[in-house]
């Protein structure tokens, strides 16, 4: 299979209608690291409709040629393949356009309305808000005032990034504000975890195979672990991170979304709202945490100085922009329960942190031990059966089983049935490509609905409240997994936390 065909078979070869892709905050970090490379990649594989435009909306007083040079330089750094071929770069550069001005100046939106390109009588537009959430309302309002929310002459979709609010009230306010100017069906709330290949595969794996369903419940599953471990510290993001922390930054959004996909019932159809209805039922079934139980179900910690993956990392409190007495958690682990028929009594353990030993994200479904003990199952490297969905690196699935050691003895050994995508030898789209592609096609299944976001805030609100009152925080050396209290969360589970280091797949 040629490279192009392989790629098309993964991402789906449907080409979107021509559209104006407008990036607010086009000169920012997200744009250069993720959005521009994703669009260039899609362009290369012909997934953007012909005559589409990529329009930067920036505050800077840039000319169009400055913008074109800027995109060139960013792609050279983040996706050099896109421009090393002069023909390819020439085709991309012809798609670029620019508007500039203040986000709260109506003139900029009038200029934008004139810049939008019309194709086949349609002026489709996707507005990507890669700007701080405090600007969302202002931009939505101005777009509406300029007639740019109105779909009479083509689709108009608005894409917003996380964080979506910093608590339930702010998320509700934001939803109300956006819904005032755009219909809910036009609003796409990004959770880039849902664009990851293995996360999408989780649904396929669960609902396109019949062998799993009989096992996918409290009778056979002891517990579920969802882990996102990052080896980097917070880098230059103190401004945002110090008022957020691991619980809000990762658990409220990405990890709870992944939990819903593991726990949901089969949806009636793959229609976005059917899927989101089922995810919403899971969120509603998550047991609310009582303040007095906080220390039994949640652990927080902050990194002290250390070395992760060969890089020296200062103590979190010594990072630039972090207060000397900050009690923001850079690690959080929470044990949730889903109170419904399928999952009663099965803990869902979610953990995430910065400055940990490795960059690994995975879902581990740990099955119960067999009811009769004929073999010593906890000898050596043998353990309960586990189904692992590896989100990164080495995306794929792994089923760990127990087998006999070859030879005359009856010793046991762990074996893996390994279906890593890397072994399939195909290039995979980045999460942002998948998500752009879906917005352009109007498929909203991989985006969070307003009620899901609000319910997630409701779930973590009691933890936020309890932790806000605790000014002390325990520490772990950067580059280690020595998190005080983490193991105790597993006291009622079979086995221990998965070792996330790549050596221990
Ligand atoms: C972002 C968080 O949403 O996800 C970051 O704000 C985090 O703090 C990032 O580093 C992790 O994403 P990924 O795809 O690298 O696992």
XYZ file of N, CA, C and O in Angstrom, residues 112-251:
560
model
N -12.719 40.756 8.591
C -12.742 39.297 8.456
C -13.868 38.864 7.514
O -13.675 38.027 6.630
N -15.042 39.465 7.704
C -16.188 39.096 6.862
C -15.859 39.320 5.389
O -16.239 38.530 4.519
N -15.096 40.394 5.111
C -14.738 40.671 3.703
C -13.685 39.697 3.199
O -13.621 39.377 2.018
N -12.848 39.231 4.123
C -11.741 38.345 3.709
C -12.217 36.922 3.407
O -11.580 36.192 2.664
N -13.340 36.527 4.016
C -13.795 35.144 3.819
C -14.030 34.873 2.337
O -14.673 35.659 1.646
N -13.521 33.760 1.930
C -13.566 33.382 0.524
C -14.878 32.640 0.237
O -15.331 31.838 1.046
N -15.469 32.923 -0.909
C -16.707 32.226 -1.281
C -16.393 31.175 -2.342
O -15.672 31.462 -3.298
N -16.905 29.970 -2.155
C -16.683 28.899 -3.136
C -18.033 28.228 -3.379
O -18.726 27.870 -2.418
N -18.386 28.046 -4.604
C -19.690 27.452 -4.960
C -20.833 28.170 -4.242
O -21.753 27.528 -3.716
N -20.732 29.467 -4.110
C -21.796 30.240 -3.470
C -21.842 30.102 -1.959
O -22.743 30.639 -1.317
N -20.850 29.412 -1.396
C -20.859 29.235 0.062
C -19.647 29.882 0.707
O -18.556 29.879 0.145
N -19.876 30.364 1.914
C -18.792 31.007 2.665
C -18.593 30.242 3.966
O -18.791 30.783 5.056
N -18.304 28.938 3.868
C -18.125 28.135 5.080
C -17.008 28.708 5.937
O -15.981 29.133 5.401
N -17.189 28.675 7.240
C -16.102 29.164 8.100
C -16.034 28.412 9.418
O -17.059 28.079 10.015
N -14.802 28.121 9.809
C -14.520 27.500 11.111
C -13.692 28.527 11.883
O -12.648 28.966 11.396
N -14.161 28.916 13.042
C -13.421 29.893 13.848
C -12.767 29.170 15.008
O -13.467 28.652 15.887
N -11.452 29.099 15.005
C -10.731 28.358 16.049
C -10.216 29.367 17.066
O -9.393 30.233 16.739
N -10.670 29.247 18.309
C -10.280 30.220 19.325
C -9.073 29.706 20.121
O -9.218 29.114 21.189
N -7.877 29.949 19.567
C -6.648 29.546 20.275
C -6.175 30.734 21.114
O -5.055 31.220 20.972
N -7.065 31.203 21.970
C -6.833 32.407 22.782
C -7.309 32.100 24.202
O -8.046 31.128 24.400
N -6.914 32.899 25.192
C -7.376 32.599 26.554
C -8.908 32.634 26.646
O -9.562 33.457 25.984
N -9.487 31.743 27.476
C -10.948 31.648 27.582
C -11.609 32.967 27.957
O -12.773 33.191 27.619
N -10.881 33.860 28.624
C -11.505 35.131 29.011
C -11.924 35.933 27.764
O -12.721 36.863 27.864
N -11.397 35.577 26.586
C -11.753 36.290 25.351
C -12.877 35.614 24.563
O -13.351 36.150 23.569
N -13.277 34.408 24.963
C -14.240 33.661 24.141
C -15.523 34.455 23.905
O -16.044 34.543 22.795
N -16.046 35.003 24.990
C -17.344 35.686 24.861
C -17.235 36.882 23.921
O -18.097 37.101 23.064
N -16.157 37.637 24.112
C -15.956 38.837 23.286
C -15.899 38.466 21.808
O -16.559 39.096 20.963
N -15.150 37.414 21.485
C -15.016 37.029 20.073
C -16.360 36.524 19.540
O -16.798 36.897 18.444
N -17.038 35.691 20.341
C -18.336 35.147 19.883
C -19.318 36.284 19.621
O -20.033 36.305 18.611
N -19.327 37.252 20.523
C -20.252 38.377 20.386
C -19.960 39.183 19.112
O -20.848 39.521 18.345
N -18.676 39.452 18.887
C -18.310 40.234 17.708
C -18.544 39.474 16.404
O -18.898 40.065 15.391
N -18.329 38.161 16.451
C -18.596 37.364 15.252
C -20.084 37.447 14.913
O -20.482 37.645 13.765
N -20.886 37.319 15.949
C -22.344 37.376 15.762
C -22.737 38.747 15.186
O -23.498 38.842 14.214
N -22.185 39.808 15.793
C -22.552 41.154 15.353
C -22.161 41.385 13.893
O -22.839 42.130 13.171
N -21.087 40.724 13.462
C -20.648 40.906 12.075
C -21.373 39.953 11.132
O -21.013 39.823 9.965
N -22.373 39.252 11.638
C -23.153 38.331 10.798
C -22.443 37.001 10.568
O -22.853 36.202 9.729
N -21.373 36.762 11.336
C -20.560 35.580 11.052
C -20.981 34.335 11.828
O -20.323 33.294 11.749
N -22.072 34.447 12.590
C -22.592 33.241 13.248
C -23.765 32.678 12.457
O -24.247 31.581 12.714
N -24.195 33.455 11.496
C -25.386 33.125 10.721
C -25.028 32.140 9.600
O -24.096 32.381 8.827
N -25.787 31.046 9.479
C -25.397 29.989 8.538
C -26.115 30.062 7.201
O -26.130 29.075 6.453
N -26.703 31.227 6.892
C -27.477 31.326 5.648
C -26.623 31.014 4.415
O -27.091 30.411 3.458
N -25.356 31.441 4.428
C -24.539 31.221 3.222
C -23.367 30.269 3.475
O -22.270 30.455 2.974
N -23.593 29.249 4.300
C -22.528 28.262 4.543
C -22.453 27.940 6.023
O -23.058 28.635 6.839
N -21.702 26.882 6.369
C -21.637 26.554 7.802
C -20.737 27.521 8.545
O -19.802 28.093 7.980
N -21.054 27.720 9.810
C -20.233 28.556 10.694
C -20.041 27.763 11.974
O -21.025 27.426 12.646
N -18.802 27.393 12.292
C -18.549 26.578 13.491
C -17.479 27.247 14.329
O -16.516 27.788 13.787
N -17.663 27.184 15.627
C -16.705 27.825 16.528
C -16.069 26.738 17.394
O -16.764 25.872 17.936
N -14.735 26.748 17.449
C -13.997 25.706 18.175
C -13.309 26.359 19.361
O -12.601 27.354 19.193
N -13.541 25.806 20.556
C -12.893 26.392 21.731
C -12.026 25.344 22.422
O -12.339 24.168 22.446
N -10.937 25.836 22.962
C -9.953 24.976 23.632
C -10.269 24.886 25.118
O -11.029 25.689 25.651
N -9.668 23.939 25.798
C -9.717 23.932 27.240
C -8.670 24.910 27.768
O -7.756 25.222 27.012
N -8.682 25.414 28.993
C -9.668 25.039 29.990
C -11.029 25.678 29.705
O -11.095 26.864 29.367
N -12.081 24.852 29.826
C -13.419 25.381 29.655
C -13.950 25.704 31.044
O -14.573 24.882 31.706
N -13.652 26.912 31.491
C -14.000 27.326 32.848
C -12.935 26.874 33.825
O -12.062 26.067 33.479
N -13.005 27.425 35.026
C -12.078 27.010 36.083
C -12.849 26.379 37.233
O -12.282 25.971 38.235
N -14.174 26.375 37.122
C -15.039 25.695 38.087
C -16.436 25.638 37.463
O -16.622 26.099 36.326
N -17.381 25.085 38.209
C -18.714 24.907 37.627
C -19.336 26.244 37.209
O -19.868 26.375 36.100
N -19.250 27.241 38.082
C -19.893 28.526 37.760
C -19.321 29.138 36.496
O -20.058 29.578 35.607
N -17.990 29.171 36.422
C -17.394 29.820 35.245
C -17.691 29.004 33.988
O -17.890 29.579 32.907
N -17.748 27.677 34.096
C -18.074 26.860 32.911
C -19.511 27.126 32.473
O -19.803 27.260 31.280
N -20.414 27.239 33.456
C -21.820 27.521 33.099
C -21.945 28.889 32.438
O -22.646 29.045 31.444
N -21.216 29.862 32.999
C -21.278 31.211 32.407
C -20.772 31.201 30.971
O -21.343 31.838 30.082
N -19.683 30.461 30.778
C -19.094 30.392 29.446
C -20.059 29.707 28.471
O -20.244 30.155 27.332
N -20.677 28.637 28.921
C -21.653 27.955 28.056
C -22.787 28.895 27.688
O -23.184 28.990 26.528
N -23.310 29.587 28.709
C -24.416 30.523 28.433
C -24.002 31.588 27.440
O -24.734 31.913 26.506
N -22.780 32.112 27.653
C -22.315 33.193 26.776
C -22.189 32.689 25.345
O -22.676 33.333 24.396
N -21.567 31.534 25.154
C -21.378 31.031 23.784
C -22.722 30.697 23.143
O -22.963 30.989 21.974
N -23.596 30.083 23.961
C -24.897 29.664 23.405
C -25.799 30.867 23.101
O -26.787 30.733 22.398
N -25.443 32.006 23.650
C -26.196 33.220 23.358
C -25.959 33.653 21.901
O -26.825 34.224 21.252
N -24.752 33.378 21.409
C -24.401 33.853 20.070
C -24.370 32.753 19.013
O -24.523 33.017 17.829
N -24.119 31.537 19.457
C -24.060 30.393 18.533
C -24.980 29.293 19.053
O -25.148 29.145 20.266
N -25.506 28.498 18.138
C -26.302 27.351 18.547
C -25.340 26.268 19.070
O -24.204 26.167 18.595
N -25.822 25.452 20.032
C -24.954 24.398 20.579
C -24.359 23.517 19.451
O -23.215 23.085 19.523
N -25.149 23.296 18.392
C -24.650 22.432 17.307
C -23.496 23.086 16.534
O -22.805 22.420 15.768
N -23.265 24.378 16.745
C -22.157 25.054 16.057
C -20.905 25.125 16.945
O -19.869 25.599 16.508
N -21.047 24.682 18.211
C -19.940 24.851 19.164
C -19.187 23.538 19.327
O -19.780 22.503 19.635
N -17.885 23.566 19.130
C -17.046 22.372 19.251
C -16.030 22.618 20.367
O -15.109 23.425 20.216
N -16.221 21.908 21.510
C -15.288 22.072 22.631
C -14.224 20.977 22.522
O -14.539 19.798 22.625
N -13.002 21.417 22.313
C -11.911 20.458 22.069
C -11.471 19.776 23.358
O -11.265 20.434 24.373
N -11.370 18.464 23.309
C -10.602 17.738 24.313
C -9.674 16.869 23.472
O -10.105 15.858 22.906
N -8.419 17.292 23.347
C -7.589 16.641 22.320
C -7.345 15.160 22.620
O -6.980 14.408 21.735
N -7.638 14.734 23.861
C -7.490 13.298 24.152
C -8.465 12.467 23.324
O -8.178 11.340 22.968
N -9.609 13.045 23.017
C -10.604 12.287 22.246
C -10.180 12.115 20.792
O -10.726 11.281 20.072
N -9.206 12.919 20.375
C -8.709 12.782 19.002
C -7.595 11.756 18.899
O -7.152 11.424 17.803
N -7.123 11.265 20.024
C -6.003 10.312 19.964
C -6.487 8.983 19.396
O -7.579 8.516 19.727
N -5.622 8.397 18.598
C -5.987 7.176 17.883
C -6.463 6.070 18.837
O -7.508 5.456 18.639
N -5.723 5.840 19.909
C -6.094 4.719 20.788
C -7.371 5.005 21.553
O -8.091 4.074 21.922
N -7.649 6.273 21.814
C -8.878 6.594 22.530
C -10.069 6.296 21.620
O -11.060 5.687 22.032
N -9.932 6.667 20.341
C -11.027 6.340 19.414
C -11.151 4.839 19.240
O -12.233 4.289 19.118
N -10.008 4.166 19.243
C -10.029 2.724 19.032
C -10.711 1.986 20.180
O -11.223 0.893 20.012
N -10.715 2.623 21.321
C -11.358 2.012 22.482
C -12.832 1.706 22.181
O -13.336 0.631 22.502
N -13.505 2.663 21.548
C -14.921 2.444 21.205
C -15.055 1.312 20.198
O -15.921 0.456 20.312
N -14.182 1.326 19.195
C -14.266 0.289 18.163
C -13.998 -1.065 18.812
O -14.726 -2.041 18.607
N -12.974 -1.099 19.625
C -12.590 -2.353 20.250
C -13.725 -2.901 21.113
O -14.042 -4.083 21.076
N -14.362 -2.011 21.833
C -15.450 -2.462 22.705
C -16.683 -2.874 21.919
O -17.318 -3.876 22.245
N -17.050 -2.083 20.913
C -18.372 -2.293 20.312
C -18.339 -2.973 18.935
O -19.379 -3.207 18.345
N -17.115 -3.276 18.441
C -17.082 -3.987 17.153
C -16.608 -5.425 17.354
O -16.381 -6.149 16.404
N -16.411 -5.820 18.603
C -15.993 -7.193 18.905
C -16.976 -7.779 19.909
O -17.357 -7.092 20.856
N -17.321 -9.035 19.721
C -18.309 -9.577 20.658
C -17.662 -10.288 21.847
O -18.325 -10.557 22.840
N -16.342 -10.575 21.768
C -15.756 -11.350 22.874
C -15.664 -10.547 24.170
O -15.642 -11.111 25.258
N -15.586 -9.231 24.043
C -15.330 -8.451 25.256
C -16.558 -8.211 26.120
O -16.471 -8.196 27.347
N -17.688 -7.987 25.468
C -18.859 -7.540 26.205
C -19.180 -8.415 27.429
O -19.429 -7.892 28.517
N -19.131 -9.759 27.305
C -19.468 -10.555 28.494
C -18.500 -10.332 29.659
O -18.847 -10.585 30.811
N -17.289 -9.857 29.354
C -16.281 -9.658 30.413
C -16.264 -8.239 30.956
O -15.631 -7.961 31.970
N -16.928 -7.344 30.250
C -16.759 -5.904 30.521
C -17.678 -5.443 31.658
O -18.575 -4.645 31.472
N -17.456 -5.961 32.841
C -18.335 -5.597 33.946
C -17.719 -6.021 35.279
O -16.629 -6.591 35.319
N -18.456 -5.766 36.323
C -17.989 -6.005 37.689
C -17.697 -7.482 37.977
O -16.986 -7.788 38.934
N -18.222 -8.402 37.180
C -17.976 -9.818 37.455
C -16.557 -10.239 37.100
O -16.033 -11.194 37.650
N -15.950 -9.551 36.144
C -14.627 -9.981 35.673
C -13.550 -8.914 35.816
O -12.376 -9.211 35.700
N -13.956 -7.677 36.012
C -12.952 -6.611 36.088
C -12.782 -6.195 37.541
O -13.766 -5.874 38.226
N -11.533 -6.253 38.008
C -11.281 -5.867 39.398
C -11.253 -4.344 39.543
O -11.867 -3.788 40.436
N -10.507 -3.717 38.657
C -10.482 -2.246 38.677
C -9.914 -1.739 37.365
O -9.395 -2.525 36.553
N -9.997 -0.429 37.184
C -9.485 0.214 35.962
C -8.507 1.304 36.396
O -8.788 2.052 37.334
N -7.359 1.360 35.732
C -6.409 2.451 36.009
C -6.271 3.299 34.748
O -6.082 2.760 33.662
N -6.378 4.590 34.898
C -6.145 5.493 33.760
C -5.015 6.437 34.186
O -5.156 7.168 35.167
N -3.905 6.341 33.498
C -2.713 7.092 33.924
C -2.187 7.955 32.792
O -2.072 7.493 31.659
N -1.862 9.186 33.127
C -1.151 10.052 32.183
C 0.053 10.612 32.929
O -0.085 11.432 33.832
N 1.213 10.105 32.552
C 2.432 10.523 33.237
C 3.260 11.347 32.265
O 3.447 10.951 31.116
N 3.722 12.505 32.721
C 4.550 13.363 31.863
C 5.897 13.565 32.524
O 5.970 13.725 33.746
N 6.951 13.558 31.720
C 8.272 13.713 32.333
C 8.680 15.184 32.438
O 9.544 15.526 33.247
N 8.064 16.052 31.668
C 8.427 17.467 31.751
C 7.805 18.131 32.977
O 6.756 17.686 33.455
N 8.444 19.194 33.427
C 7.840 20.010 34.486
C 6.836 20.964 33.829
O 6.389 20.721 32.708
N 6.528 22.064 34.480
C 5.514 22.946 33.885
C 6.116 23.946 32.898
O 5.387 24.663 32.227
N 7.442 23.970 32.823
C 8.086 24.846 31.839
C 7.675 26.291 32.015
O 7.706 26.828 33.118
N 7.223 26.900 30.915
C 6.906 28.338 30.935
C 5.428 28.601 31.268
O 4.947 29.703 31.128
N 4.679 27.582 31.712
C 3.213 27.752 31.827
C 2.737 28.108 33.235
O 1.563 27.899 33.553
N 3.630 28.621 34.077
C 3.249 28.874 35.468
C 2.004 29.744 35.574
O 1.137 29.518 36.420
N 1.908 30.755 34.695
C 0.796 31.701 34.765
C -0.538 30.975 34.788
O -1.440 31.297 35.562
N -0.673 29.985 33.913
C -1.919 29.210 33.873
C -1.900 28.110 34.933
O -2.846 27.953 35.710
N -0.779 27.368 34.974
C -0.797 26.125 35.741
C -0.936 26.360 37.245
O -1.605 25.602 37.939
N -0.338 27.434 37.735
C -0.350 27.615 39.196
C -1.759 27.888 39.719
O -2.053 27.648 40.885
N -2.644 28.360 38.844
C -4.017 28.555 39.319
C -4.889 27.368 38.906
O -6.094 27.368 39.104
N -4.266 26.372 38.305
C -5.038 25.216 37.859
C -4.629 23.978 38.659
O -5.330 23.559 39.576
N -3.484 23.392 38.320
C -3.052 22.170 39.004
C -3.554 20.945 38.251
O -4.422 21.040 37.371
N -3.004 19.791 38.628
C -3.239 18.562 37.864
C -4.712 18.148 37.834
O -5.204 17.627 36.835
N -5.431 18.377 38.918
C -6.827 17.942 38.981
C -7.668 18.647 37.915
O -8.384 18.018 37.137
N -7.557 19.977 37.863
C -8.368 20.725 36.891
C -7.793 20.589 35.485
O -8.527 20.521 34.514
N -6.463 20.601 35.403
C -5.820 20.617 34.091
C -6.060 19.312 33.339
O -6.263 19.311 32.131
N -6.023 18.192 34.043
C -6.061 16.895 33.346
C -7.255 16.020 33.737
O -7.879 15.396 32.889
N -7.546 15.930 35.043
C -8.570 14.953 35.453
C -9.960 15.423 35.057
O -10.750 14.662 34.496
